[in-house]
XYZ file of C-alpha atoms in Angstrom:
706
model
C 15.449 82.511 58.998
C 17.984 82.987 61.926
C 15.739 82.318 64.571
C 14.500 78.993 62.552
C 18.633 77.890 61.947
C 18.955 78.611 65.918
C 15.685 76.788 66.894
C 16.835 74.122 64.240
C 20.658 73.593 66.162
C 19.233 73.849 69.378
C 16.773 70.556 69.478
C 19.719 68.896 68.140
C 22.672 70.290 70.830
C 19.779 69.787 73.153
C 19.194 65.606 72.213
C 23.344 65.550 71.798
C 23.384 67.172 75.159
C 21.082 64.401 76.293
C 22.553 61.205 74.944
C 26.042 62.487 75.711
C 24.100 62.240 79.396
C 23.109 58.804 79.118
C 26.380 57.957 78.123
C 28.308 59.141 80.404
C 25.292 56.747 83.268
C 25.985 53.573 81.297
C 30.011 53.850 81.309
C 29.713 55.011 85.296
C 27.406 52.051 85.673
C 29.706 48.942 84.063
C 32.526 50.869 85.712
C 31.359 50.163 88.841
C 30.526 46.171 87.710
C 33.564 45.457 86.020
C 37.505 45.261 88.427
C 40.419 45.595 87.215
C 42.673 42.674 88.311
C 44.279 41.760 84.729
C 46.019 43.217 82.121
C 42.551 43.104 79.783
C 40.519 44.599 82.540
C 43.543 47.461 83.776
C 43.168 48.455 79.461
C 39.473 48.492 79.538
C 38.951 50.557 82.978
C 41.605 52.728 81.888
C 40.075 53.405 78.444
C 36.531 53.870 80.542
C 37.670 56.123 82.657
C 39.362 58.555 80.026
C 35.817 58.493 78.334
C 34.428 59.805 81.134
C 36.585 62.327 81.779
C 36.456 63.326 78.125
C 32.783 63.709 77.926
C 32.527 65.703 81.383
C 34.591 67.761 80.407
C 32.795 68.811 76.911
C 30.859 70.546 79.382
C 27.243 71.741 77.812
C 28.781 73.713 74.658
C 29.576 70.477 73.120
C 28.684 71.105 68.993
C 30.018 74.182 67.113
C 29.531 73.083 63.756
C 27.867 71.573 60.803
C 28.717 70.290 57.519
C 26.424 69.687 55.145
C 27.100 67.202 52.113
C 26.218 67.907 48.253
C 25.296 64.117 48.409
C 22.692 65.873 51.218
C 24.823 63.789 54.018
C 25.246 66.404 57.418
C 27.214 66.174 60.065
C 27.299 68.270 63.111
C 30.852 68.414 64.502
C 31.964 69.085 68.106
C 34.366 68.809 71.115
C 33.483 64.969 71.420
C 31.661 62.259 69.802
C 28.377 61.389 70.471
C 26.816 58.441 68.510
C 23.245 58.005 68.465
C 21.276 55.514 70.398
C 20.949 53.702 67.046
C 23.877 51.562 66.181
C 23.657 51.980 62.457
C 22.234 55.676 62.309
C 24.824 58.512 61.747
C 26.622 60.294 64.733
C 25.042 62.889 66.778
C 27.934 64.650 67.068
C 31.432 63.417 64.932
C 34.849 64.263 67.042
C 36.222 67.559 64.939
C 39.537 65.550 65.321
C 38.241 62.786 63.439
C 39.336 62.460 59.682
C 35.672 62.875 58.599
C 35.546 66.256 60.326
C 38.283 67.358 57.815
C 36.648 69.114 55.506
C 34.692 71.857 58.404
C 38.460 73.190 58.286
C 39.497 72.628 54.802
C 37.501 73.048 52.346
C 36.833 75.862 50.120
C 34.477 77.754 47.400
C 38.120 76.410 44.916
C 38.275 72.863 46.516
C 34.630 72.578 48.045
C 35.859 68.603 49.011
C 32.165 67.471 47.959
C 30.566 70.205 50.749
C 27.907 72.136 49.836
C 28.017 74.229 53.276
C 29.752 75.081 56.550
C 27.891 76.133 59.306
C 28.925 77.144 62.616
C 27.302 77.549 65.638
C 27.803 79.165 68.669
C 26.469 78.275 71.988
C 26.839 79.700 75.297
C 25.659 77.296 78.685
C 23.686 75.038 76.338
C 22.034 77.875 74.330
C 22.519 78.037 70.916
C 23.122 82.348 70.290
C 24.715 82.800 66.564
C 24.823 80.748 63.685
C 26.423 81.461 60.687
C 26.167 80.080 56.754
C 29.139 79.485 54.297
C 28.991 78.583 50.704
C 30.967 76.147 49.922
C 29.772 75.222 46.065
C 27.763 76.896 43.867
C 26.152 74.626 42.280
C 24.189 74.408 45.197
C 22.775 78.400 46.245
C 20.218 77.806 43.353
C 18.013 75.003 45.705
C 16.906 75.180 49.367
C 20.445 75.290 50.742
C 20.909 78.417 48.938
C 17.844 80.096 50.170
C 18.992 79.127 53.668
C 22.484 80.754 54.040
C 22.420 82.628 57.276
C 25.399 84.790 58.635
C 28.511 86.569 57.570
C 31.217 84.239 58.512
C 32.869 83.035 61.672
C 35.969 84.445 61.270
C 35.570 87.876 61.951
C 33.082 87.605 63.884
C 34.889 86.044 65.940
C 37.448 88.244 65.863
C 35.544 91.173 67.055
C 34.871 90.454 70.340
C 35.542 90.973 73.529
C 38.643 90.024 75.332
C 38.386 88.582 78.631
C 41.771 87.063 79.659
C 41.239 83.935 78.744
C 41.786 82.344 75.129
C 38.520 80.876 73.342
C 38.840 77.211 72.336
C 38.755 78.388 68.670
C 38.624 74.954 66.610
C 35.514 76.403 64.847
C 37.877 79.540 63.292
C 41.090 77.432 61.835
C 42.047 78.009 58.613
C 43.403 75.971 56.152
C 47.180 76.676 56.371
C 46.515 76.156 60.541
C 44.829 73.397 60.159
C 47.549 71.871 57.689
C 49.565 72.500 61.504
C 47.172 70.887 62.961
C 47.122 67.502 61.422
C 50.668 67.401 60.413
C 52.499 64.061 60.945
C 53.988 63.773 64.788
C 57.331 62.245 63.411
C 60.428 64.526 64.102
C 60.336 68.323 64.789
C 57.826 70.418 63.125
C 58.337 74.451 63.912
C 55.524 76.930 62.526
C 57.123 80.217 61.480
C 54.309 82.852 62.302
C 54.277 86.401 62.774
C 51.613 88.203 65.120
C 48.144 86.933 65.433
C 48.583 84.028 63.112
C 47.293 81.499 65.609
C 50.611 80.016 66.388
C 49.301 79.314 70.082
C 45.463 78.346 69.040
C 47.189 75.861 66.351
C 49.696 74.787 68.833
C 46.873 73.686 71.782
C 44.393 72.231 69.143
C 47.722 70.139 67.252
C 48.037 68.408 71.262
C 44.171 67.722 70.982
C 44.640 65.966 67.531
C 48.061 63.995 68.394
C 45.914 62.399 71.424
C 43.044 61.321 69.424
C 44.816 60.398 66.272
C 48.151 58.429 67.895
C 46.704 57.174 70.990
C 50.385 55.862 71.820
C 51.333 60.087 72.420
C 48.274 59.611 75.110
C 50.453 56.687 76.798
C 53.406 58.866 77.620
C 51.173 62.202 77.618
C 51.804 65.868 76.018
C 54.553 68.487 77.210
C 53.588 71.877 76.421
C 55.972 74.209 77.272
C 54.868 77.809 77.017
C 56.930 81.385 77.810
C 55.175 82.028 81.017
C 53.225 80.952 84.271
C 51.022 83.984 82.848
C 50.672 82.327 79.741
C 49.812 79.281 80.902
C 46.670 81.058 82.753
C 46.021 82.212 80.009
C 45.229 79.291 78.168
C 44.138 76.539 80.569
C 40.772 76.266 79.942
C 41.744 75.706 76.386
C 43.165 71.686 76.014
C 40.105 71.086 78.291
C 37.805 72.570 76.776
C 38.234 69.728 74.347
C 38.399 67.178 76.587
C 42.290 66.366 76.616
C 43.956 65.513 80.135
C 46.959 64.240 78.835
C 48.784 67.048 79.182
C 51.509 68.252 81.351
C 51.867 72.418 81.666
C 54.844 74.190 82.791
C 57.528 76.480 81.856
C 61.391 75.978 81.250
C 61.877 77.389 84.956
C 59.503 74.769 86.884
C 61.000 71.776 84.481
C 63.276 70.368 87.385
C 60.776 69.171 90.509
C 61.546 71.133 93.498
C 64.543 73.506 91.540
C 62.772 77.323 91.245
C 64.667 80.202 90.068
C 65.372 82.615 93.287
C 66.704 85.417 91.458
C 66.868 87.593 88.673
C 70.242 87.335 86.405
C 72.177 90.153 83.747
C 71.239 89.324 80.202
C 74.932 89.193 79.587
C 75.704 85.931 82.064
C 72.256 84.235 81.345
C 73.525 84.361 77.442
C 76.743 82.613 78.640
C 74.833 79.969 80.410
C 72.710 79.553 78.134
C 75.314 77.961 75.188
C 75.123 74.397 74.264
C 79.092 74.242 75.202
C 77.781 73.784 78.853
C 76.433 70.139 78.106
C 79.711 68.662 77.182
C 82.044 71.071 80.005
C 79.035 69.624 82.352
C 79.942 66.246 80.967
C 83.920 66.561 81.474
C 83.646 67.776 85.163
C 81.472 65.154 85.840
C 83.602 61.790 84.568
C 86.679 63.747 86.462
C 84.571 63.366 89.888
C 85.378 59.974 88.469
C 88.415 58.448 91.235
C 91.807 57.499 88.841
C 92.401 54.122 89.182
C 94.411 52.908 91.374
C 95.443 50.034 93.861
C 93.096 49.797 96.789
C 93.377 48.479 100.237
C 90.518 47.148 101.595
C 89.418 45.084 105.087
C 86.652 42.675 104.661
C 86.030 40.307 107.717
C 88.736 41.428 109.894
C 91.519 40.854 106.957
C 92.832 43.199 104.618
C 93.253 42.556 101.016
C 95.450 44.841 97.989
C 93.336 44.979 94.939
C 96.020 45.855 92.735
C 95.695 49.243 90.288
C 95.253 46.963 86.492
C 92.413 45.399 88.053
C 91.112 48.081 89.324
C 91.282 50.150 86.053
C 89.421 47.360 84.009
C 86.548 47.606 86.640
C 86.559 51.234 86.240
C 86.112 51.352 82.045
C 83.833 48.781 82.691
C 81.805 50.225 84.802
C 81.708 53.689 82.980
C 81.437 51.965 79.294
C 78.031 52.159 77.875
C 76.900 55.889 78.548
C 76.045 54.910 82.063
C 75.880 57.813 84.835
C 77.642 59.054 87.661
C 75.951 56.822 90.327
C 75.234 54.104 87.507
C 79.078 53.569 87.161
C 79.435 53.800 90.994
C 76.847 50.754 91.315
C 78.733 49.018 89.090
C 81.805 49.555 89.981
C 80.973 48.365 93.477
C 79.801 45.013 92.372
C 83.365 44.468 90.438
C 84.927 45.188 93.183
C 82.659 42.819 95.490
C 83.802 40.481 92.538
C 87.201 40.861 93.021
C 87.484 40.969 96.881
C 85.059 37.416 96.478
C 88.311 36.170 93.817
C 90.759 37.484 96.058
C 89.207 35.763 99.510
C 88.892 32.387 97.041
C 92.738 32.700 96.277
C 93.456 33.313 99.301
C 91.093 30.177 100.773
C 93.629 27.856 98.374
C 96.464 29.089 99.721
C 95.601 28.348 103.145
C 94.325 24.700 102.841
C 97.062 24.369 100.848
C 99.809 24.836 103.718
C 97.671 22.511 105.750
C 99.724 18.950 106.846
C 99.749 16.687 104.320
C 97.127 13.908 104.979
C 94.384 15.892 106.320
C 92.099 14.637 103.850
C 92.582 10.749 104.567
C 92.138 11.830 108.043
C 88.399 12.200 106.790
C 88.497 9.549 104.916
C 89.622 7.162 107.888
C 87.149 9.140 110.233
C 84.014 8.534 107.441
C 85.012 5.246 107.096
C 85.029 4.485 111.111
C 81.772 5.940 111.173
C 80.073 3.784 108.539
C 81.230 0.851 110.123
C 79.891 1.887 113.650
C 76.300 1.836 112.145
C 75.252 0.031 108.669
C 73.709 2.776 107.495
C 76.282 4.833 105.178
C 77.143 7.804 107.265
C 79.739 10.680 106.532
C 81.524 13.554 107.959
C 79.843 16.032 106.291
C 83.056 17.429 105.017
C 82.779 19.257 100.904
C 84.146 22.238 99.284
C 86.975 23.977 100.877
C 86.329 22.030 103.937
C 87.968 18.857 101.705
C 90.185 19.648 98.994
C 90.734 23.917 99.798
C 88.151 24.683 96.242
C 85.076 27.056 97.987
C 81.969 25.155 95.397
C 79.215 27.657 94.053
C 77.495 28.150 97.777
C 80.480 28.957 99.605
C 81.229 32.005 96.928
C 77.788 32.721 97.290
C 77.748 33.389 101.053
C 80.647 35.162 100.330
C 79.466 37.665 97.939
C 77.037 38.017 100.146
C 78.574 38.787 102.995
C 81.603 40.877 101.124
C 78.600 43.028 99.673
C 76.702 43.547 102.796
C 80.383 44.433 104.789
C 79.610 47.845 106.591
C 83.420 48.445 106.303
C 83.750 47.924 102.333
C 80.987 50.664 102.333
C 82.897 53.541 104.093
C 85.769 52.661 101.629
C 83.554 52.037 98.602
C 81.809 55.921 99.916
C 85.609 57.670 100.620
C 86.592 56.282 97.274
C 84.219 56.996 95.048
C 81.478 59.053 97.229
C 77.984 60.377 96.150
C 77.048 63.181 95.248
C 73.591 65.433 95.420
C 72.699 67.294 92.251
C 72.768 71.239 94.053
C 76.405 70.790 95.071
C 77.837 69.406 92.830
C 76.923 72.667 90.136
C 77.399 75.013 92.676
C 81.000 73.640 93.071
C 81.622 73.519 89.463
C 80.497 77.382 89.573
C 82.695 78.846 91.778
C 85.787 76.385 90.575
C 87.606 79.342 88.273
C 89.929 76.993 86.981
C 87.768 73.886 86.508
C 85.471 76.290 84.179
C 89.052 77.041 82.610
C 89.492 73.426 81.954
C 86.575 72.329 81.027
C 84.789 75.253 78.958
C 87.726 76.988 77.332
C 85.505 78.372 74.654
C 84.964 81.086 77.540
C 86.913 84.335 78.275
C 88.263 85.336 81.435
C 85.622 87.690 81.648
C 82.767 85.519 81.269
C 83.894 82.592 83.882
C 84.400 85.799 86.328
C 80.928 87.082 85.982
C 79.834 83.071 86.849
C 82.271 82.417 89.748
C 80.938 85.738 91.438
C 77.086 85.464 90.809
C 75.609 85.947 93.753
C 73.755 82.898 95.868
C 70.163 81.107 94.573
C 69.072 80.147 91.621
C 68.813 82.118 88.212
C 66.527 80.832 85.518
C 69.419 79.624 83.342
C 70.775 77.475 85.932
C 67.718 75.703 85.721
C 68.784 73.817 82.832
C 72.560 73.538 84.437
C 70.892 71.393 87.028
C 69.072 69.133 84.665
C 71.483 68.313 82.736
C 73.760 67.442 85.782
C 70.989 65.989 87.579
C 71.457 63.393 84.054
C 74.514 63.168 84.444
C 74.863 62.160 88.279
C 71.679 59.883 87.885
C 70.003 58.227 90.112
C 70.502 56.648 93.721
C 67.466 54.119 93.052
C 66.531 52.403 90.154
C 63.647 54.180 88.119
C 60.279 53.120 88.984
C 57.966 51.239 85.715
C 56.006 53.802 84.792
C 52.122 53.300 84.869
C 48.792 54.381 82.961
C 49.775 58.435 82.334
C 49.027 60.581 85.077
C 49.806 64.012 84.847
C 50.720 64.658 88.759
C 52.971 61.081 88.704
C 54.570 63.134 84.947
C 55.389 66.711 86.354
C 57.181 65.641 89.485
C 59.175 63.019 87.722
C 62.252 64.682 86.008
C 63.103 61.669 84.254
C 59.416 61.131 82.512
C 59.836 60.764 78.704
C 56.757 62.111 76.951
C 55.286 60.886 73.781
C 55.235 64.223 72.351
C 56.461 68.132 73.635
C 54.529 71.369 72.678
C 56.960 74.383 72.675
C 54.826 77.939 72.636
C 57.693 80.977 71.778
C 60.645 78.287 71.003
C 62.419 81.143 69.816
C 63.228 82.277 73.467
C 65.114 78.919 74.543
C 68.402 78.859 74.889
C 70.484 75.937 73.645
C 70.629 74.137 77.360
C 67.009 75.014 77.717
C 66.285 72.453 74.214
C 69.000 70.307 75.734
C 66.897 70.071 78.845
C 63.817 69.400 76.818
C 65.163 66.592 74.137
C 65.935 64.247 77.179
C 62.085 64.647 78.098
C 61.182 63.795 74.273
C 64.187 61.838 73.178
C 62.606 60.950 69.800
C 62.131 64.312 68.628
C 58.719 64.737 68.160
C 57.611 68.106 68.943
C 56.346 71.139 67.437
C 57.713 74.480 68.658
C 55.819 77.658 67.408
C 57.301 80.893 67.537
C 58.362 83.946 65.452
C 61.838 84.647 65.484
C 60.958 88.017 64.739
C 59.767 89.114 68.401
C 62.664 87.331 70.308
C 63.748 88.943 72.974
C 65.620 86.315 74.518
C 69.701 87.030 75.743
C 71.198 84.741 73.334
C 71.350 86.418 69.571
C 70.145 84.075 66.933
C 67.742 85.593 64.061
C 66.980 82.310 62.597
C 65.327 79.881 63.462
C 69.029 77.606 62.300
C 70.516 79.732 64.487
C 68.245 78.737 67.737
C 67.739 75.455 66.723
C 71.312 74.304 65.046
C 73.450 74.390 68.027
C 71.533 71.358 70.099
C 68.970 69.923 66.946
C 70.701 70.836 63.692
C 69.087 71.001 60.775
C 66.739 67.641 61.868
C 63.606 69.565 61.789
C 60.960 71.186 59.105
C 59.029 73.926 58.579
C 55.761 75.576 57.908
C 54.607 79.265 57.873
C 52.171 80.597 59.010
C 51.128 83.664 57.083
C 47.366 85.770 57.847
C 47.208 87.870 60.418
C 43.958 87.176 62.289
C 43.927 89.142 65.812
C 45.608 92.878 65.064
C 43.916 95.141 62.644
C 45.466 95.911 59.187
C 46.009 99.894 60.710
C 48.261 98.352 63.543
C 50.047 95.863 61.065
C 51.256 99.136 58.607
C 53.833 100.441 61.440
C 55.612 96.962 61.315
C 57.657 96.689 58.993
C 59.773 99.459 59.774
C 60.108 97.964 63.285
C 60.793 94.774 61.485
C 63.534 96.103 58.880
C 65.055 98.431 62.071
C 65.034 94.688 63.944
C 67.106 92.999 61.385
C 64.522 91.030 60.023
C 63.882 88.957 56.671
C 60.107 89.128 57.334
C 57.610 91.135 56.166
C 55.103 91.676 58.793
C 52.219 88.972 58.078
C 48.676 90.445 55.954
C 46.111 91.566 58.392
C 42.866 89.990 56.868
C 40.912 92.665 59.618
C 40.494 96.849 59.790
C 38.477 98.331 62.353
C 38.776 101.732 60.529
C 41.033 103.121 63.624
C 44.303 105.095 63.372
C 46.497 104.132 65.916
C 47.093 107.396 68.612
C 50.187 108.572 69.200
C 50.215 110.713 71.637
C 53.763 113.161 73.256
C 54.236 114.078 76.780
C 56.685 115.502 79.557
C 58.205 112.564 81.942
C 56.767 114.385 84.557
C 52.925 114.312 82.795
C 53.296 110.682 82.105
C 51.325 108.924 84.663
C 48.570 111.108 84.281
C 48.194 111.050 80.458
C 48.541 107.124 80.936
C 45.779 106.559 83.551
C 43.606 109.500 81.446
C 44.491 107.131 78.143
C 43.687 103.488 79.745
C 39.904 104.838 80.991
C 38.771 106.084 77.796
C 39.651 102.958 76.056
C 38.305 101.213 79.351
C 34.931 102.690 78.614
C 34.806 102.495 74.488
C 36.026 98.513 75.672
C 33.386 97.536 77.956
C 33.541 94.329 78.994
C 37.262 93.437 77.580
C 40.153 94.287 78.349
C 42.892 97.283 77.929
C 46.745 96.433 78.422
C 49.574 98.106 79.389
C 52.847 97.635 77.936
C 56.001 99.910 79.311
C 59.901 99.106 79.395
C 60.789 97.052 82.413
C 61.966 99.480 84.412
C 58.624 101.991 84.421
C 56.246 98.841 84.918
C 55.843 98.771 88.584
C 55.816 102.548 88.683
C 52.646 102.145 86.168
C 50.651 99.589 88.248
C 51.255 100.908 91.739
C 49.841 104.556 89.843
C 46.745 102.786 87.710
C 46.153 100.751 90.871
C 44.943 97.273 90.730
C 41.281 97.062 89.624
C 41.747 94.180 87.285
C 44.448 96.923 84.468
C 46.910 94.696 83.192
C 50.105 96.537 82.608
C 53.246 93.988 81.672
C 56.476 95.011 80.087
C 57.188 92.969 76.313
C 58.476 89.783 77.850
C 55.509 89.655 79.684
C 52.780 90.766 77.103
C 54.303 88.088 74.765
C 51.718 85.532 73.774
C 48.687 88.075 75.280
C 46.491 89.682 73.064
C 43.689 92.905 74.177
C 40.851 94.848 73.140
C 42.905 98.260 72.808
C 46.249 98.630 73.631
C 48.594 101.672 75.449
C 52.336 100.986 74.309
C 54.546 103.605 77.292
C 57.470 104.757 75.883
C 58.025 103.232 72.422
C 61.683 104.407 72.157
C 62.399 103.485 75.448
C 61.255 99.760 74.759
C 63.695 99.723 71.285
C 66.735 101.107 73.487
C 66.743 98.264 75.254
C 68.221 95.370 74.638
C 66.874 93.406 71.205
C 64.171 96.592 71.855
C 63.343 96.482 67.976
C 61.703 92.998 68.332
C 60.330 94.007 72.079
C 58.505 96.471 70.323
C 56.993 94.603 67.495
C 55.842 92.327 70.672
C 53.871 95.201 72.238
C 52.552 96.995 69.057
C 51.081 94.006 67.763
C 49.211 92.645 71.255
C 45.845 94.949 70.312
C 42.130 93.376 68.425
C 40.771 96.650 68.088
C 42.701 100.162 68.606
C 46.348 100.946 69.487
C 47.735 104.122 71.620
C 51.293 104.777 71.837
C 52.152 107.695 74.590
C 55.622 109.004 74.098
C 58.194 110.546 76.775
C 59.419 113.864 75.033
C 62.829 114.030 75.688
C 65.300 116.918 75.322
C 67.426 117.203 72.292
């Protein structure tokens, strides 16, 4: 029976692949014939290119599900929609994000939504390898459909598979509470709280694909995905391309400012100080203090000396700084105002000089014109006009004077000296080294905290990146920003000022207030999806709730959703986490695990001198047991380098809890749990370490003298 079902789905997959390839040929041929020389042609060409990328990105495994409705309708669900050759026929494949595919994720036996059966289809390189059915309506079980059911449920089968180091596209196993998050309204900020293994990352990435499909205007600006580490980004890098989405920039907070890279580590205490929200106002006040004070300006233009009164300079400064202009924007506006003032001064001086000329000058010119007219029967004139006649500058005179004054190099030098241009690194570095400026603009900092900041070594630390971004925003560009065109991920990630349609943040509980400021700049509409678990927080900030984490920047302008079911970690391991959470000060219960493996966690104890040998032996045993999968080693930070060297490369993964966050392994060896718990926020870190496995956990304790 299962072989028949596999054969049936193989035939449909072959048909869909052939039709997909035909569509690609048609689109490529059409693209070579149609130009893009006007707005309409450009839009058509852009849409065609996106459709080609979408179809090309699906690969051969483009069908993963099927819905059999009570009315006999059959729909195959896949990574991208594929229409039939006959326009009147049903599509060969329905895009998983389309509303008609929603029951594939939301229908249950309690609420079948008109569906009789949900079938999960798994293929590899275009070959169907597994089929599983879920009955959804009891009334359908008495007929042929009920007799043909195969499989034992897709979700638990998928969870039992070996972990290979790359996240699988999991749209075939999204569950109801996850699907509700995927399809939530993109307006505003949505916070998704979920414990280990609840599928937060899978949900976030599939939400990106859904939003780009359902809300095309977001694709025009693209989506920014912010992860906790480059290793994590590598881990999930294949998920979105597999869904056909390429309108995405994926990065970390530390890499969000183009051209800036953290060069050194920093103490947690200093990182906490520099992550506080108060820096935003402090930096704004510091940059504002760099604007020159209103005073009379002594300037030379065309060899003439001019004095602009302090009151006029003050008005020019006030006008330039209105409307929230940046430092360099205001500087440009002031420059324009000062040129206008100089033109006015030049006009006044011209009028004064001409007024002092001998009286009758105009009569002389008039007699000359009359004499010329008598000598020639054609009308004749000296051509004198404007200031040459009455001392009043014409519009043409004023425009010429303005151009001449604006281009005067001596004036440019004088204005640069009075209001200099400033670079971002130099401005921030000067502030961080100035005790008096820090005390003046950040009065909430203690003397000890200021001293810790001032005495930091050279080189940027991770907490400096949001400060650099804030200074860059406050200073502003020295040239106009280019208007955006068609979204290109490479171009967007090279632009600090790019504004995205939506932002997705994974492990959002780790972000500092200054990092949140950095993200809000990139999405002023605050159309964001934030996933994380406050109980896994390891950041130096002191928050233990989402309200504390988001409040300093976002206030209460966000909504919450919760994922309650753990699909990754078996119940035997999750049973250990309740006490750990209580010690971490959490008010949450661990998520409920849907799986058991029958394998109780192991706990080994050895003296310090035998630790490496015991860990090595345990890792090798687990590697043999889970051949083809992965075994992860999680240890306190100070032990990581030594364990990596002792265990060797060979694909073994040795991480501290922060590095392991978001990752999963078939089996995990947690080294020195007490050492992990003893570190800052150590119980939260131990909660992370214990919940990385999908099958088996081993803990290796270090015997310590009483």
